[in-house]
């Protein structure tokens, strides 16, 4: 059964334009999804190259290859690019490709806005990267850009940075308005909220978080701009302001932001695990409620990033307990994934391998997060490599693995071609080993007191740092293999069927692979139960 | 395309890429113009002005084509509902932008200024300027040499002198205009076009009076009260909160002016007037922000 109209090429009226203009003028969710994903992939290699510079510098103690000033620029831009240029755009790309197909809509609700949301991103990152060649060099104050490092002591390029952040924020806000509107308004008849695929649910809540906190980030950079150029004193104690205020505003954005980078991953992993366990997800309702409660709690935990800044004791306690509370809904999700696999007829194709690794390694990151949440203990851990280990565990084998898993899982659907399973598995095992080699030893050096964001370290940390660097180079190389697998599938892959995966459920699998340029020009009827897949 | 059983599927469009280009110019123009402030000769502002021209030009074409498409009946009920959701969530994002500034004001008033003055168990910041006394508004800043505080503040002067206090008239204007735009909408829905048009004119007039009075207040602040952006945290929060609000009033007034001009040109029907409705929600939003702002910036 297929909802695709054969011979849609007769429908020239809506076919894609030819050449480059197809990509510049497109309003098609599939084209825009591909643009986002390729953009994110390119930025992954740029941000990755910066990480390689960092690890080369830290390969041995002492000043090795770059100046401390340049090292700071590398750390800062690596973080900014990975967060705003890789993880977020990749998730938006997946949302574009998948949400309309999963809810039975022809496209996103506001297609022209959708094009705009994408094309301002390369503009913003182009400007950010251009600052490397400007007077004073690129931003060097860390991806958290704390005042006064980012105000009084910042290079002049901070002004471009501020406007670039504004544009990134605008892109996210417009993208999220589009996602929310699509989900609330464009579902096929019969798709009630509690029947929506979990990826759609996770994005509905993510989009809400984005619209709530990106404007706060815009407020923060605006205050910086005023302090730097127009004499205000938001973050200057001499005028009655407070640099700590910056941290509060930043983390009011920042903590929901880290959940923005993980909630869509929860949705992806749920789909992959149910497919390769050949069982529906265990506890669908509790999955939805868990995502929602994580999102709500994420608004009241921000100051766990500031335990050492000098808060009143009541604040320390409040933020410690509220942070620990988040572990409960997170635990619900992890146990639901395990229960879905329990007694399933499991197979271990590449997407499933990445999904299982996600569950295991993300949990490690969650547990180190719990350690950091203990305020008195955090006085020891704060600003050490232990924190670096924590957030890399949730972001690399967490968010990034989920994106890679999603690409393997849906690539046959998008392109119509299978990837090479052997190469995919090779990519997985190389990534899995090297990611742990890179980030696990960071826990040890962190607990022993190695500070983050410093280009040199004491002799005692030398051995572990060398292991970490070797792991990092290996991980970087493995991602070139990923590029190879994707290109090989697109150009030389075997034809994929519409169903692709035996156990896959959901509307997108009822379509051909690749789906027609416009799918669901008439809504599929779910009430009749025929489009269940 | 507007039949119920099929969806609206859009054509590809050149508008967004031009807009993206305009925004790229804006980032470069705004960045270089601001960085060149105080330099003798700089042409960066030309780039900034060009970006504004591109952005406003594209916006004009974009909105015109949406209006045309709607008039041709290309839009389904579903698409119109999408516009409603889109506008609602856009306003929510604006609310959160103001929230950041209200948060900043609340934080300095409740925590950091009292701490600088020596209050609280963790108040080590007091050792920086032991002579500083915490009051709100902060008229004498901790480092009063580098951040000279204002001589006068804008707080409410007491009930008998209310009529001399500009924010009072501002509040009157804005609250009234929120009512008159509701009357305009109601008149339109009943098909009373003459009443609709006159209420719109009243609304935008009140809006522009507000902007004028706000400008007058800023002039007073700078000319006679020593209250400037550089006057420490009080001036900072005062100007940024009222400034961003004033900017939004301008924006809202421009939107409503365009809607009024369109209204005089015969646009909007009793059932189909989303542009006007969206403008009116925006206006109510600006009004609500003002009321909160009067309370925390001027009164308490
Ligand atoms: C059970 C869940 C989690 C808990 C309890 C937790 C707790 C914490 C705490 C207390 C810190 C501050 C450490 C310090 O600076 O001293 C932190 C840092 C961080 N966390 Fe988490 N976290 C959790 C999940 C996540 C997730 C899901 C992500 C992202 C996907 C994430 C990303 C980060 C990042 C990026 C930082 C470091 C920010 C910086 O200083 O640059 N965390 N976490
Ligand atoms: Cu956090």
Short mmCIF file of C-alpha atoms in Angstrom, two decimals, chain A residues 35-425:
data_model
loop_
_atom_site.label_atom_id
_atom_site.label_comp_id
_atom_site.label_asym_id
_atom_site.label_seq_id
_atom_site.Cartn_x
_atom_site.Cartn_y
_atom_site.Cartn_z
CA UNK A 35 20.44 21.76 3.08
CA UNK A 36 20.39 21.82 6.86
CA UNK A 37 21.94 18.37 7.08
CA UNK A 38 24.75 19.11 4.63
CA UNK A 39 25.42 22.45 6.29
CA UNK A 40 25.69 20.73 9.63
CA UNK A 41 27.97 18.08 8.15
CA UNK A 42 30.33 20.71 6.74
CA UNK A 43 30.36 22.58 10.04
CA UNK A 44 31.12 19.30 11.80
CA UNK A 45 34.36 19.08 9.86
CA UNK A 46 35.24 22.73 10.48
CA UNK A 47 34.49 22.50 14.21
CA UNK A 48 36.21 19.12 14.22
CA UNK A 49 39.35 20.57 12.68
CA UNK A 50 39.45 23.08 15.53
CA UNK A 51 39.16 20.22 18.02
CA UNK A 52 42.11 18.56 16.32
CA UNK A 53 44.16 21.73 16.82
CA UNK A 54 43.20 21.73 20.51
CA UNK A 55 44.17 18.09 20.94
CA UNK A 56 47.42 18.55 19.04
CA UNK A 57 48.34 21.37 21.40
CA UNK A 58 47.45 19.21 24.41
CA UNK A 59 49.21 16.11 23.07
CA UNK A 60 52.15 16.91 25.30
CA UNK A 61 52.57 19.38 28.15
CA UNK A 62 54.23 22.68 27.38
CA UNK A 63 53.55 25.15 24.63
CA UNK A 64 53.49 23.10 21.43
CA UNK A 65 52.06 24.44 18.23
CA UNK A 66 49.74 27.41 18.75
CA UNK A 67 49.88 30.56 20.83
CA UNK A 68 47.69 30.73 23.95
CA UNK A 69 45.65 33.48 22.27
CA UNK A 70 44.93 31.33 19.26
CA UNK A 71 44.19 28.37 21.51
CA UNK A 72 41.45 30.42 23.18
CA UNK A 73 39.98 31.26 19.79
CA UNK A 74 40.00 27.58 18.87
CA UNK A 75 38.21 26.51 22.07
CA UNK A 76 35.61 29.25 21.71
CA UNK A 77 34.78 28.68 18.08
CA UNK A 78 34.87 24.93 18.40
CA UNK A 79 32.17 25.18 21.06
CA UNK A 80 30.07 27.75 19.23
CA UNK A 81 30.20 25.85 15.95
CA UNK A 82 29.42 22.46 17.47
CA UNK A 83 26.44 23.78 19.43
CA UNK A 84 24.89 26.29 17.04
CA UNK A 85 26.33 25.07 13.75
CA UNK A 86 26.25 21.28 14.02
CA UNK A 87 23.87 19.79 16.56
CA UNK A 88 21.05 22.33 16.27
CA UNK A 89 20.96 22.58 12.45
CA UNK A 90 21.19 18.79 12.13
CA UNK A 91 18.12 18.38 14.32
CA UNK A 92 16.27 21.06 12.37
CA UNK A 93 17.22 19.27 9.17
CA UNK A 94 15.82 16.02 10.52
CA UNK A 95 12.68 17.84 11.63
CA UNK A 96 12.23 19.20 8.12
CA UNK A 97 12.63 15.87 6.45
CA UNK A 98 10.65 13.81 8.91
CA UNK A 99 7.89 15.77 10.59
CA UNK A 100 5.74 16.35 7.48
CA UNK A 101 6.16 12.72 6.42
CA UNK A 102 5.45 11.41 9.91
CA UNK A 103 2.28 13.40 10.44
CA UNK A 104 0.95 13.06 6.90
CA UNK A 105 1.41 16.69 5.83
CA UNK A 106 2.54 17.86 2.38
CA UNK A 107 5.16 20.26 3.70
CA UNK A 108 5.99 22.56 6.57
CA UNK A 109 3.30 25.07 7.48
CA UNK A 110 5.23 28.20 6.46
CA UNK A 111 7.51 27.14 3.59
CA UNK A 112 9.02 30.49 2.61
CA UNK A 113 9.92 31.25 6.21
CA UNK A 114 11.52 27.83 6.24
CA UNK A 115 13.88 28.76 3.43
CA UNK A 116 14.78 31.99 5.20
CA UNK A 117 15.51 30.17 8.47
CA UNK A 118 18.06 28.07 6.68
CA UNK A 119 19.81 30.60 4.50
CA UNK A 120 20.58 33.06 7.27
CA UNK A 121 22.60 30.35 9.04
CA UNK A 122 25.46 30.22 6.49
CA UNK A 123 25.42 34.02 6.62
CA UNK A 124 25.85 34.04 10.41
CA UNK A 125 28.58 31.41 10.42
CA UNK A 126 30.31 33.00 7.47
CA UNK A 127 30.63 36.20 9.48
CA UNK A 128 31.73 34.31 12.58
CA UNK A 129 34.48 32.53 10.66
CA UNK A 130 35.49 35.75 8.92
CA UNK A 131 36.40 37.23 12.32
CA UNK A 132 39.51 35.02 12.28
CA UNK A 133 40.90 37.30 9.61
CA UNK A 134 39.93 40.58 11.26
CA UNK A 135 41.87 42.85 13.56
CA UNK A 136 42.13 41.37 17.05
CA UNK A 137 41.23 37.85 15.93
CA UNK A 138 38.14 35.75 16.49
CA UNK A 139 36.09 35.63 19.73
CA UNK A 140 38.23 34.13 22.48
CA UNK A 141 36.01 34.19 25.56
CA UNK A 142 34.60 30.66 25.56
CA UNK A 143 31.31 29.51 24.10
CA UNK A 144 29.62 30.76 27.29
CA UNK A 145 31.06 34.26 26.68
CA UNK A 146 31.01 35.39 30.29
CA UNK A 147 31.24 39.11 30.94
CA UNK A 148 33.64 40.88 31.46
CA UNK A 149 35.79 38.59 29.28
CA UNK A 150 33.32 39.15 26.48
CA UNK A 151 32.81 42.85 27.17
CA UNK A 152 35.67 44.84 28.67
CA UNK A 153 38.43 42.43 27.63
CA UNK A 154 36.98 41.25 24.34
CA UNK A 155 38.56 41.71 20.91
CA UNK A 156 36.76 44.21 18.67
CA UNK A 157 35.27 41.37 16.63
CA UNK A 158 32.86 40.75 19.50
CA UNK A 159 30.49 43.18 17.77
CA UNK A 160 30.24 40.87 14.75
CA UNK A 161 29.87 37.93 17.11
CA UNK A 162 26.90 39.64 18.79
CA UNK A 163 25.08 40.22 15.52
CA UNK A 164 25.92 36.73 14.30
CA UNK A 165 24.34 35.32 17.46
CA UNK A 166 21.27 37.45 16.82
CA UNK A 167 20.94 35.91 13.38
CA UNK A 168 21.42 32.37 14.67
CA UNK A 169 18.71 33.08 17.23
CA UNK A 170 16.37 34.45 14.59
CA UNK A 171 16.95 31.33 12.53
CA UNK A 172 16.11 29.08 15.46
CA UNK A 173 13.03 31.06 16.41
CA UNK A 174 11.62 31.10 12.89
CA UNK A 175 12.43 27.43 12.46
CA UNK A 176 10.67 26.61 15.71
CA UNK A 177 7.60 28.66 14.92
CA UNK A 178 7.39 26.65 11.74
CA UNK A 179 7.77 23.32 13.50
CA UNK A 180 5.18 24.10 16.17
CA UNK A 181 2.71 25.42 13.64
CA UNK A 182 3.21 22.39 11.43
CA UNK A 183 2.65 19.98 14.26
CA UNK A 184 -0.34 21.76 15.75
CA UNK A 185 -2.05 22.54 12.47
CA UNK A 186 -1.05 20.10 9.77
CA UNK A 187 -1.56 16.63 11.21
CA UNK A 188 -3.53 14.21 9.06
CA UNK A 189 -7.08 13.59 10.27
CA UNK A 190 -7.05 10.96 12.99
CA UNK A 191 -3.54 11.68 14.19
CA UNK A 192 -4.34 12.85 17.68
CA UNK A 193 -1.61 14.28 19.88
CA UNK A 194 -1.17 11.07 21.80
CA UNK A 195 -0.80 9.10 18.57
CA UNK A 196 2.04 11.24 17.25
CA UNK A 197 5.39 9.58 16.64
CA UNK A 198 7.81 10.30 19.50
CA UNK A 199 10.20 12.22 17.25
CA UNK A 200 7.37 14.64 16.51
CA UNK A 201 6.57 14.95 20.21
CA UNK A 202 10.19 15.58 21.10
CA UNK A 203 10.38 18.32 18.49
CA UNK A 204 7.13 19.94 19.56
CA UNK A 205 8.59 20.40 23.03
CA UNK A 206 12.04 21.35 21.74
CA UNK A 207 10.52 24.05 19.56
CA UNK A 208 8.68 25.41 22.58
CA UNK A 209 11.96 25.54 24.52
CA UNK A 210 13.68 27.29 21.64
CA UNK A 211 11.04 29.99 21.33
CA UNK A 212 11.19 30.50 25.07
CA UNK A 213 14.96 30.83 25.47
CA UNK A 214 16.50 32.07 22.23
CA UNK A 215 15.03 35.56 22.84
CA UNK A 216 16.67 35.54 26.28
CA UNK A 217 20.01 34.88 24.59
CA UNK A 218 19.26 37.77 22.27
CA UNK A 219 18.66 39.90 25.35
CA UNK A 220 21.99 38.82 26.82
CA UNK A 221 24.03 39.74 23.75
CA UNK A 222 22.12 43.01 23.44
CA UNK A 223 23.13 43.93 26.98
CA UNK A 224 26.73 43.09 26.07
CA UNK A 225 26.52 45.34 23.04
CA UNK A 226 25.19 48.20 25.17
CA UNK A 227 27.85 47.72 27.83
CA UNK A 228 30.65 47.61 25.28
CA UNK A 229 29.64 50.48 23.02
CA UNK A 230 27.01 52.62 24.69
CA UNK A 231 28.21 53.06 28.25
CA UNK A 232 25.58 51.09 30.14
CA UNK A 233 26.54 49.11 33.23
CA UNK A 234 24.55 45.87 33.20
CA UNK A 235 27.65 43.84 33.96
CA UNK A 236 29.81 46.51 35.59
CA UNK A 237 29.82 46.55 39.37
CA UNK A 238 31.20 50.10 39.42
CA UNK A 239 27.95 51.38 37.95
CA UNK A 240 25.82 49.19 40.22
CA UNK A 241 25.49 46.25 37.83
CA UNK A 242 26.90 42.77 38.29
CA UNK A 243 28.98 40.47 36.05
CA UNK A 244 27.22 37.53 37.70
CA UNK A 245 23.98 38.81 36.19
CA UNK A 246 25.41 37.81 32.83
CA UNK A 247 25.85 34.25 34.02
CA UNK A 248 22.28 34.09 35.28
CA UNK A 249 20.87 35.30 31.98
CA UNK A 250 23.19 33.13 29.94
CA UNK A 251 22.33 29.96 31.84
CA UNK A 252 18.65 30.73 31.89
CA UNK A 253 19.09 30.26 28.16
CA UNK A 254 21.92 27.76 28.43
CA UNK A 255 20.41 24.99 30.42
CA UNK A 256 17.22 24.68 28.35
CA UNK A 257 19.61 24.87 25.40
CA UNK A 258 21.36 21.66 26.45
CA UNK A 259 17.96 19.97 26.46
CA UNK A 260 17.24 21.43 23.06
CA UNK A 261 20.29 19.47 21.98
CA UNK A 262 19.10 16.20 23.48
CA UNK A 263 15.27 15.96 23.34
CA UNK A 264 15.12 15.32 19.56
CA UNK A 265 17.76 12.63 20.13
CA UNK A 266 15.36 10.95 22.56
CA UNK A 267 12.74 10.86 19.82
CA UNK A 268 15.13 9.41 17.23
CA UNK A 269 16.45 6.72 19.53
CA UNK A 270 12.93 5.67 20.49
CA UNK A 271 12.05 5.03 16.84
CA UNK A 272 15.23 3.12 16.09
CA UNK A 273 15.00 0.93 19.16
CA UNK A 274 11.41 -0.04 18.49
CA UNK A 275 12.16 -0.87 14.86
CA UNK A 276 15.10 -3.15 15.56
CA UNK A 277 13.46 -4.72 18.61
CA UNK A 278 10.35 -5.36 16.49
CA UNK A 279 8.20 -4.22 19.41
CA UNK A 280 6.32 -0.98 19.91
CA UNK A 281 8.00 1.40 22.32
CA UNK A 282 7.46 0.47 25.95
CA UNK A 283 5.50 3.11 27.85
CA UNK A 284 4.67 5.57 25.07
CA UNK A 285 2.65 7.84 27.36
CA UNK A 286 5.33 7.96 30.01
CA UNK A 287 7.85 8.83 27.29
CA UNK A 288 5.77 11.86 26.35
CA UNK A 289 5.30 12.96 29.95
CA UNK A 290 9.00 12.45 30.65
CA UNK A 291 10.00 14.74 27.78
CA UNK A 292 7.52 17.35 28.93
CA UNK A 293 8.65 17.27 32.54
CA UNK A 294 12.33 17.43 31.58
CA UNK A 295 11.53 20.51 29.52
CA UNK A 296 9.66 22.21 32.35
CA UNK A 297 12.31 21.37 34.93
CA UNK A 298 15.03 22.68 32.65
CA UNK A 299 13.80 26.21 33.36
CA UNK A 300 14.53 26.03 37.07
CA UNK A 301 17.98 24.46 37.27
CA UNK A 302 20.19 26.99 35.50
CA UNK A 303 22.32 28.07 38.44
CA UNK A 304 23.83 24.58 38.82
CA UNK A 305 26.42 26.02 36.43
CA UNK A 306 27.19 28.71 39.00
CA UNK A 307 27.58 26.91 42.30
CA UNK A 308 31.04 28.38 42.83
CA UNK A 309 30.11 31.94 41.93
CA UNK A 310 29.01 32.96 45.41
CA UNK A 311 25.29 32.32 45.71
CA UNK A 312 23.28 32.39 48.93
CA UNK A 313 23.03 28.95 50.50
CA UNK A 314 19.30 28.76 49.75
CA UNK A 315 20.12 29.13 46.07
CA UNK A 316 22.75 26.40 46.19
CA UNK A 317 20.28 24.01 47.79
CA UNK A 318 17.39 24.85 45.51
CA UNK A 319 19.41 24.39 42.34
CA UNK A 320 21.04 21.24 43.64
CA UNK A 321 17.74 19.51 44.37
CA UNK A 322 15.93 20.73 41.28
CA UNK A 323 18.79 19.46 39.13
CA UNK A 324 18.71 16.06 40.73
CA UNK A 325 14.99 15.89 40.05
CA UNK A 326 15.72 15.84 36.31
CA UNK A 327 17.32 12.44 36.73
CA UNK A 328 13.88 10.96 37.40
CA UNK A 329 12.20 11.57 34.04
CA UNK A 330 15.55 10.86 32.35
CA UNK A 331 15.68 7.53 34.15
CA UNK A 332 12.13 6.77 33.01
CA UNK A 333 13.28 7.13 29.43
CA UNK A 334 16.35 4.96 29.83
CA UNK A 335 14.37 2.17 31.48
CA UNK A 336 11.69 2.40 28.80
CA UNK A 337 14.31 1.89 26.10
CA UNK A 338 15.69 -1.09 27.96
CA UNK A 339 12.21 -2.53 28.43
CA UNK A 340 11.50 -2.09 24.73
CA UNK A 341 14.56 -4.17 23.92
CA UNK A 342 13.74 -6.75 26.59
CA UNK A 343 12.54 -9.95 24.90
CA UNK A 344 12.42 -8.21 21.54
CA UNK A 345 13.75 -9.97 18.47
CA UNK A 346 16.78 -7.79 18.20
CA UNK A 347 18.99 -7.29 15.18
CA UNK A 348 22.01 -5.03 15.16
CA UNK A 349 22.12 -2.98 12.01
CA UNK A 350 24.22 0.19 12.11
CA UNK A 351 21.44 2.54 13.32
CA UNK A 352 20.64 0.15 16.14
CA UNK A 353 24.29 -0.05 17.15
CA UNK A 354 24.49 3.72 17.39
CA UNK A 355 21.18 3.82 19.29
CA UNK A 356 22.31 1.25 21.84
CA UNK A 357 25.61 3.05 22.26
CA UNK A 358 23.57 6.20 22.79
CA UNK A 359 21.61 4.65 25.64
CA UNK A 360 24.73 3.33 27.35
CA UNK A 361 27.01 6.32 26.92
CA UNK A 362 24.40 9.04 27.37
CA UNK A 363 23.63 7.42 30.70
CA UNK A 364 27.28 7.78 31.70
CA UNK A 365 26.98 11.48 30.89
CA UNK A 366 23.79 11.71 32.91
CA UNK A 367 25.43 10.08 35.89
CA UNK A 368 28.43 12.40 35.84
CA UNK A 369 25.86 15.20 35.60
CA UNK A 370 24.35 13.96 38.84
CA UNK A 371 27.78 14.10 40.46
CA UNK A 372 28.19 17.68 39.26
CA UNK A 373 24.77 18.53 40.61
CA UNK A 374 25.94 17.91 44.16
CA UNK A 375 26.82 21.48 45.06
CA UNK A 376 29.62 20.80 47.57
CA UNK A 377 31.25 18.27 45.25
CA UNK A 378 30.99 20.68 42.35
CA UNK A 379 33.37 23.02 44.13
CA UNK A 380 36.01 20.40 43.32
CA UNK A 381 34.80 19.50 39.82
CA UNK A 382 33.83 22.90 38.47
CA UNK A 383 35.86 24.17 35.50
CA UNK A 384 37.91 20.99 35.35
CA UNK A 385 38.14 18.36 32.66
CA UNK A 386 35.51 16.41 34.56
CA UNK A 387 32.93 18.89 33.28
CA UNK A 388 34.41 18.56 29.81
CA UNK A 389 34.01 14.79 30.05
CA UNK A 390 30.42 15.17 31.27
CA UNK A 391 29.14 17.35 28.52
CA UNK A 392 31.02 15.53 25.81
CA UNK A 393 29.43 12.27 26.91
CA UNK A 394 25.96 13.78 26.56
CA UNK A 395 26.77 15.63 23.37
CA UNK A 396 29.01 13.34 21.32
CA UNK A 397 27.89 9.77 21.99
CA UNK A 398 24.60 11.42 22.97
CA UNK A 399 23.34 14.03 20.54
CA UNK A 400 25.83 13.38 17.72
CA UNK A 401 25.43 9.59 17.80
CA UNK A 402 21.66 9.99 17.62
CA UNK A 403 22.07 12.19 14.53
CA UNK A 404 24.40 9.65 12.91
CA UNK A 405 21.96 6.88 13.81
CA UNK A 406 19.14 8.88 12.24
CA UNK A 407 21.12 9.38 9.04
CA UNK A 408 21.78 5.64 8.71
CA UNK A 409 18.18 4.83 9.57
CA UNK A 410 16.44 7.26 7.20
CA UNK A 411 19.09 7.62 4.47
CA UNK A 412 17.57 4.76 2.41
CA UNK A 413 14.21 6.48 2.70
CA UNK A 414 15.57 9.87 1.67
CA UNK A 415 17.79 8.77 -1.21
CA UNK A 416 16.29 5.46 -2.22
CA UNK A 417 19.65 3.72 -1.78
CA UNK A 418 21.03 1.46 0.92
CA UNK A 419 24.33 2.27 2.56
CA UNK A 420 27.05 -0.36 2.81
CA UNK A 421 26.27 -2.23 6.02
CA UNK A 422 29.82 -3.48 6.53
CA UNK A 423 31.28 0.00 6.18
CA UNK A 424 28.56 1.37 8.46
CA UNK A 425 29.44 -1.12 11.16
#
